[in-house]
């Protein structure tokens, strides 16, 4: 049976946080387990390099950690092709082909670039790699002849430019490369530890697989409802980030306990945080151990990564042959 191909990746920028899980990894696992698709999931280290090029020595350990976390949270190298972008050099060859046929104006109009330009100037990442990000993203999808890309509804514009670039390729070379379509996924609203929107730039995120000590520190730092300055003051759980995390990690019964206890001052914020800590700790325990086991066994992890990259390369090479034959190049 020929199954549609799904391609998706996560940019390598450091250890995964829960935004990566709810926005990407949890959906990857779901798609893999549904069994309807041939799945390619990548640790996108070239994309990470566009902003972390000054700390290039950190990219490789982050990448290994990402693959270990992919596996720890349910991706199975027997069911999905797990690869590291830079170990499949065909991504860059196809990037070069697509870069030539992508008008500059298309990239200048990308809203994420326009929005990020000022920050990019300030952080010394106003560079060609970052500007051309959508072209590399298109190559990442096209190199596996990806037909479906899991995205949140707010990210559909990111995929649209890839569709346009592939359409232009098809038009120019009378080709039939698949134009990827979005596979819509739902992402819950994730609160930052400080009550603001969760964002890497605010440094207010919860790691996906934290060690116990780091988890305790994160939970203790969560901002609570200021109305509960004293233990006997009732509060409003909806304005508290601890409540937001209970909704992600706790049982319905615990959520009821929090909401009732908070509104009636029946529980203190310390009790509420302690319960949250226990719940997150219980959920992350197994993946934490699995991740550790993989990182402590570099031979095993390396062999999983090599096998995944070899599988990915074999598909990527086939695509390049097809691409070059369309181009007569
Ligand atoms: Fe937040 Fe829980 Fe305190 Fe209510 S009891 S303010 S939900 S930490």
Coordinates of C-alpha atoms and ligand atoms in Angstrom, one line a residue:
X1 CA 0.0 0.0 0.0
X2 CA 1.4 3.4 -0.9
X3 CA 0.9 5.7 2.0
X4 CA 1.0 9.6 1.7
X5 CA 4.3 11.0 2.9
X6 CA 4.4 13.3 5.9
X7 CA 7.4 15.5 6.5
X8 CA 8.0 17.7 9.5
X9 CA 10.9 18.8 11.6
X10 CA 11.9 20.8 14.7
X11 CA 14.5 23.5 14.6
X12 CA 17.5 22.7 16.8
X13 CA 17.8 25.5 19.3
X14 CA 18.5 23.7 22.6
X15 CA 16.6 21.1 24.7
X16 CA 13.0 20.7 23.8
X17 CA 10.4 22.6 25.8
X18 CA 6.7 21.9 26.1
X19 CA 5.8 24.2 23.2
X20 CA 7.8 21.8 21.0
X21 CA 5.8 18.9 22.4
X22 CA 2.3 20.3 22.1
X23 CA 3.0 22.2 18.8
X24 CA 4.9 19.4 17.1
X25 CA 6.1 16.2 18.7
X26 CA 2.8 15.1 20.2
X27 CA 1.3 15.4 16.7
X28 CA 4.2 13.5 15.1
X29 CA 3.6 10.6 17.5
X30 CA -0.1 10.6 16.7
X31 CA 0.5 10.6 12.9
X32 CA 3.1 7.9 13.2
X33 CA 0.8 5.7 15.3
X34 CA -2.2 6.2 13.1
X35 CA -0.3 4.2 10.5
X36 CA -1.7 5.9 7.5
X37 CA 1.4 7.8 6.5
X38 CA 5.0 7.3 5.7
X39 CA 6.6 9.7 8.1
X40 CA 9.9 11.6 8.0
X41 CA 10.8 13.6 11.1
X42 CA 13.9 15.6 11.4
X43 CA 16.1 17.5 13.8
X44 CA 16.7 20.6 11.7
X45 CA 20.2 21.7 12.7
X46 CA 20.9 23.9 9.6
X47 CA 17.8 25.9 10.6
X48 CA 19.2 26.2 14.2
X49 CA 22.5 27.4 12.8
X50 CA 20.9 30.5 11.2
X51 CA 20.6 32.0 14.7
X52 CA 23.1 30.0 16.7
X53 CA 26.1 30.2 14.2
X54 CA 28.3 31.8 16.9
X55 CA 27.7 28.8 19.2
X56 CA 28.1 26.2 16.4
X57 CA 29.8 23.8 18.9
X58 CA 26.5 23.5 20.8
X59 CA 24.4 22.4 17.8
X60 CA 25.7 18.8 17.6
X61 CA 24.9 17.9 21.3
X62 CA 21.5 19.6 21.1
X63 CA 20.8 17.6 17.9
X64 CA 21.6 14.3 19.6
X65 CA 19.5 15.3 22.6
X66 CA 16.6 16.1 20.3
X67 CA 16.7 12.7 18.6
X68 CA 16.9 11.1 22.1
X69 CA 13.8 13.1 23.2
X70 CA 11.9 12.3 20.0
X71 CA 12.4 8.6 20.8
X72 CA 11.8 9.0 24.6
X73 CA 8.4 10.6 23.9
X74 CA 7.2 8.0 21.4
X75 CA 8.7 8.3 18.0
X76 CA 9.8 4.9 16.9
X77 CA 12.7 4.6 14.5
X78 CA 11.1 1.3 13.2
X79 CA 8.0 3.2 12.2
X80 CA 9.2 6.7 11.2
X81 CA 12.4 7.9 9.5
X82 CA 14.2 10.0 12.1
X83 CA 17.0 12.0 10.6
X84 CA 19.4 14.9 11.2
X85 CA 19.1 17.5 8.5
X86 CA 22.8 18.3 8.1
X87 CA 23.6 14.6 7.6
X88 CA 21.4 14.5 4.5
X89 CA 23.4 16.9 2.3
X90 CA 20.8 16.6 -0.5
X91 CA 18.7 19.1 1.5
X92 CA 21.3 21.8 0.6
X93 CA 21.6 20.8 -3.0
X94 CA 17.9 21.1 -3.5
X95 CA 18.0 24.3 -1.5
X96 CA 20.4 25.8 -4.1
X97 CA 18.2 24.7 -7.0
X98 CA 15.1 26.2 -5.4
X99 CA 17.0 29.4 -4.3
X100 CA 17.7 30.2 -8.0
X101 CA 14.0 30.1 -8.9
X102 CA 12.6 31.9 -5.9
X103 CA 12.2 35.6 -6.5
X104 CA 13.6 37.8 -3.7
X105 CA 10.3 39.7 -3.4
X106 CA 8.6 36.5 -2.3
X107 CA 11.0 36.2 0.7
X108 CA 10.8 39.9 1.5
X109 CA 7.1 39.7 1.9
X110 CA 7.2 36.8 4.4
X111 CA 5.6 38.3 7.5
X112 CA 7.7 36.3 10.0
X113 CA 10.8 37.8 8.4
X114 CA 9.4 41.3 8.4
X115 CA 8.3 40.9 12.1
X116 CA 11.7 39.5 13.1
X117 CA 14.0 41.9 11.2
X118 CA 14.6 44.3 14.0
X119 CA 15.3 41.5 16.5
X120 CA 17.6 39.9 13.9
X121 CA 19.6 43.1 13.5
X122 CA 20.0 43.4 17.2
X123 CA 21.0 39.8 17.7
X124 CA 23.4 39.8 14.7
X125 CA 21.4 37.3 12.9
X126 CA 20.2 39.5 10.0
X127 CA 21.8 37.1 7.6
X128 CA 21.2 35.4 4.3
X129 CA 20.6 32.0 6.0
X130 CA 17.8 33.3 8.1
X131 CA 16.3 35.4 5.2
X132 CA 16.3 32.3 3.0
X133 CA 14.7 30.1 5.7
X134 CA 11.5 29.4 3.6
X135 CA 13.6 28.1 0.7
X136 CA 15.4 25.6 2.9
X137 CA 12.1 24.7 4.5
X138 CA 10.7 24.0 1.0
X139 CA 13.7 21.8 0.1
X140 CA 13.2 19.9 3.4
X141 CA 9.7 19.0 2.4
X142 CA 10.4 18.4 -1.3
X143 CA 13.5 16.3 -0.8
X144 CA 11.2 13.6 0.7
X145 CA 8.4 14.3 -1.8
X146 CA 6.4 15.3 1.2
X147 CA 2.7 15.5 0.5
X148 CA 1.4 16.5 4.0
X149 CA 2.9 18.8 6.6
X150 CA 1.5 18.9 10.1
X151 CA 0.9 22.6 11.0
X152 CA -1.2 24.6 13.4
X153 CA -3.8 26.8 11.8
X154 CA -1.8 29.9 12.6
X155 CA 1.2 28.5 10.6
X156 CA -0.5 27.8 7.4
X157 CA 1.1 30.9 5.7
X158 CA 4.5 29.4 6.3
X159 CA 3.6 26.4 4.2
X160 CA 2.0 28.6 1.5
X161 CA 5.4 29.9 0.3
X162 CA 6.7 26.4 0.0
X163 CA 3.7 25.5 -2.1
X164 CA 4.4 28.5 -4.3
X165 CA 8.0 27.7 -4.8
X166 CA 7.2 24.1 -5.7
X167 CA 4.5 25.3 -8.1
X168 CA 7.0 27.5 -9.8
X169 CA 9.4 24.5 -10.1
X170 CA 6.7 22.4 -11.6
X171 CA 5.7 25.2 -14.0
X172 CA 9.3 25.9 -15.2
X173 CA 10.3 22.3 -15.7
X174 CA 7.0 20.8 -16.6
X175 CA 7.4 18.7 -13.5
X176 CA 5.1 16.9 -11.1
X177 CA 6.6 17.3 -7.7
X178 CA 3.9 17.1 -5.0
X179 CA 2.6 20.4 -3.6
X180 CA 2.4 19.8 0.1
X181 CA -0.9 20.3 1.9
X182 CA -1.4 21.2 5.6
X183 CA -2.5 18.5 8.0
X184 CA -4.1 20.7 10.6
X185 CA -3.2 20.0 14.2
X186 CA -4.6 21.6 17.4
X187 CA -2.2 23.2 19.8
X188 CA -3.4 24.2 23.3
X189 CA -2.6 27.7 24.6
X190 CA 0.5 27.3 26.6
X191 CA 1.1 29.7 29.5
X192 CA 4.6 31.0 30.3
X193 CA 6.0 30.4 33.7
X194 CA 5.7 34.1 34.4
X195 CA 2.1 34.3 33.2
X196 CA 3.0 35.9 29.8
X197 CA 2.6 34.0 26.5
X198 CA 5.2 31.3 26.5
X199 CA 8.2 32.3 24.3
X200 CA 11.9 31.4 24.1
X201 CA 12.7 35.0 23.9
X202 CA 11.1 35.6 27.4
X203 CA 12.9 32.5 28.7
X204 CA 9.7 31.6 30.5
X205 CA 9.2 28.0 29.2
X206 CA 9.0 24.7 30.8
X207 CA 11.5 22.1 29.5
X208 CA 9.8 19.0 28.1
X209 CA 12.0 16.5 30.0
X210 CA 13.4 18.3 33.0
X211 CA 15.4 16.8 35.7
X212 CA 13.6 16.7 39.1
X213 CA 15.5 19.6 40.5
X214 CA 15.0 21.8 37.4
X215 CA 11.3 20.9 37.4
X216 CA 10.9 21.9 41.0
X217 CA 12.6 25.2 40.3
X218 CA 10.3 25.9 37.3
X219 CA 7.1 25.0 39.2
X220 CA 8.1 27.1 42.2
X221 CA 8.8 30.1 39.9
X222 CA 5.3 29.9 38.3
X223 CA 3.4 33.2 38.8
X224 CA 0.2 32.8 40.8
X225 CA -2.9 34.9 41.2
X226 CA -1.8 38.1 43.0
X227 CA -5.2 38.2 44.7
X228 CA -4.0 35.3 46.9
X229 CA -1.4 37.3 48.7
X230 CA -2.6 35.6 51.9
X231 CA -3.4 31.9 52.3
X232 CA -7.0 32.8 53.3
X233 CA -7.6 35.0 50.2
X234 CA -9.7 33.2 47.6
X235 CA -8.4 33.4 44.0
X236 CA -9.3 33.0 40.3
X237 CA -7.5 29.9 38.9
X238 CA -8.0 31.2 35.3
X239 CA -5.5 34.0 35.8
X240 CA -2.9 31.7 37.3
X241 CA -0.2 29.9 35.2
X242 CA -0.2 27.0 37.7
X243 CA -3.8 26.3 36.8
X244 CA -2.8 26.5 33.1
X245 CA -0.3 23.7 33.6
X246 CA -2.7 21.6 35.7
X247 CA -4.9 21.6 32.7
X248 CA -2.1 20.1 30.6
X249 CA -0.7 17.6 33.1
X250 CA -3.4 16.8 35.8
X251 CA -6.4 14.5 35.9
X252 CA -10.0 16.0 35.7
X253 CA -10.3 15.2 39.4
X254 CA -7.2 17.2 40.3
X255 CA -8.3 20.1 38.1
X256 CA -11.6 20.2 40.0
X257 CA -9.7 20.1 43.3
X258 CA -7.5 23.1 42.2
X259 CA -10.4 25.1 40.9
X260 CA -12.6 24.6 43.9
X261 CA -9.8 24.9 46.4
X262 CA -8.5 28.1 44.8
X263 CA -11.9 29.8 44.7
X264 CA -12.7 28.9 48.3
X265 CA -9.2 29.4 49.7
X266 CA -9.5 25.7 50.7
X267 CA -6.0 25.1 49.4
X268 CA -2.8 27.2 49.4
X269 CA -0.7 27.9 46.4
X270 CA 2.1 25.7 47.9
X271 CA -0.3 22.7 48.0
X272 CA -1.4 23.5 44.4
X273 CA 2.2 23.7 43.1
X274 CA 3.2 20.5 45.0
X275 CA 0.4 18.5 43.3
X276 CA 1.4 20.0 39.9
X277 CA 5.0 19.0 40.5
X278 CA 4.0 15.4 41.4
X279 CA 1.9 15.1 38.3
X280 CA 4.5 16.5 35.8
X281 CA 7.1 14.4 37.5
X282 CA 5.0 11.3 37.1
X283 CA 4.4 11.9 33.4
X284 CA 8.0 12.9 32.5
X285 CA 9.6 10.1 34.6
X286 CA 9.6 7.4 31.9
X287 CA 10.7 9.6 29.0
X288 CA 13.4 11.2 31.3
X289 CA 14.8 7.7 32.0
X290 CA 14.6 6.7 28.3
X291 CA 16.3 9.8 27.2
X292 CA 19.0 9.3 29.8
X293 CA 19.5 5.7 28.7
X294 CA 20.0 6.8 25.1
X295 CA 22.4 9.6 26.0
X296 CA 24.3 7.3 28.2
X297 CA 24.7 4.8 25.4
X298 CA 26.2 6.8 22.6
X299 CA 26.8 3.8 20.4
X300 CA 23.2 2.9 20.4
X301 CA 22.0 6.5 19.8
X302 CA 24.6 6.9 17.0
X303 CA 23.5 3.7 15.3
X304 CA 19.8 4.8 15.4
X305 CA 20.8 8.2 14.0
X306 CA 23.0 6.7 11.3
X307 CA 20.3 4.2 10.2
X308 CA 17.6 7.0 10.1
X309 CA 19.9 9.3 8.1
X310 CA 20.9 6.5 5.7
X311 CA 17.2 5.8 5.1
X312 CA 16.5 9.5 4.6
X313 CA 19.5 9.9 2.2
X314 CA 18.4 7.1 0.1
X315 CA 15.0 8.8 -0.5
X316 CA 16.6 12.2 -0.9
X317 CA 19.0 10.8 -3.6
X318 CA 16.0 9.4 -5.5
X319 CA 14.3 12.8 -5.4
X320 CA 17.4 14.6 -6.6
X321 CA 17.6 12.2 -9.6
X322 CA 13.9 13.0 -10.4
X323 CA 14.5 16.7 -10.0
X324 CA 17.6 16.8 -12.2
X325 CA 15.9 14.8 -14.9
X326 CA 13.0 17.2 -15.0
X327 CA 15.5 20.0 -15.2
X328 CA 17.8 18.2 -17.7
X329 CA 20.6 19.3 -15.5
Ligands
LIG1 FE1 -2.9 29.4 41.3 FE2 -3.3 27.2 42.5 FE3 -2.7 29.4 43.9 FE4 -5.1 29.2 42.7 S1 -4.3 27.9 44.4 S2 -3.7 31.0 42.6 S3 -4.6 28.0 40.9 S4 -1.4 28.3 42.5

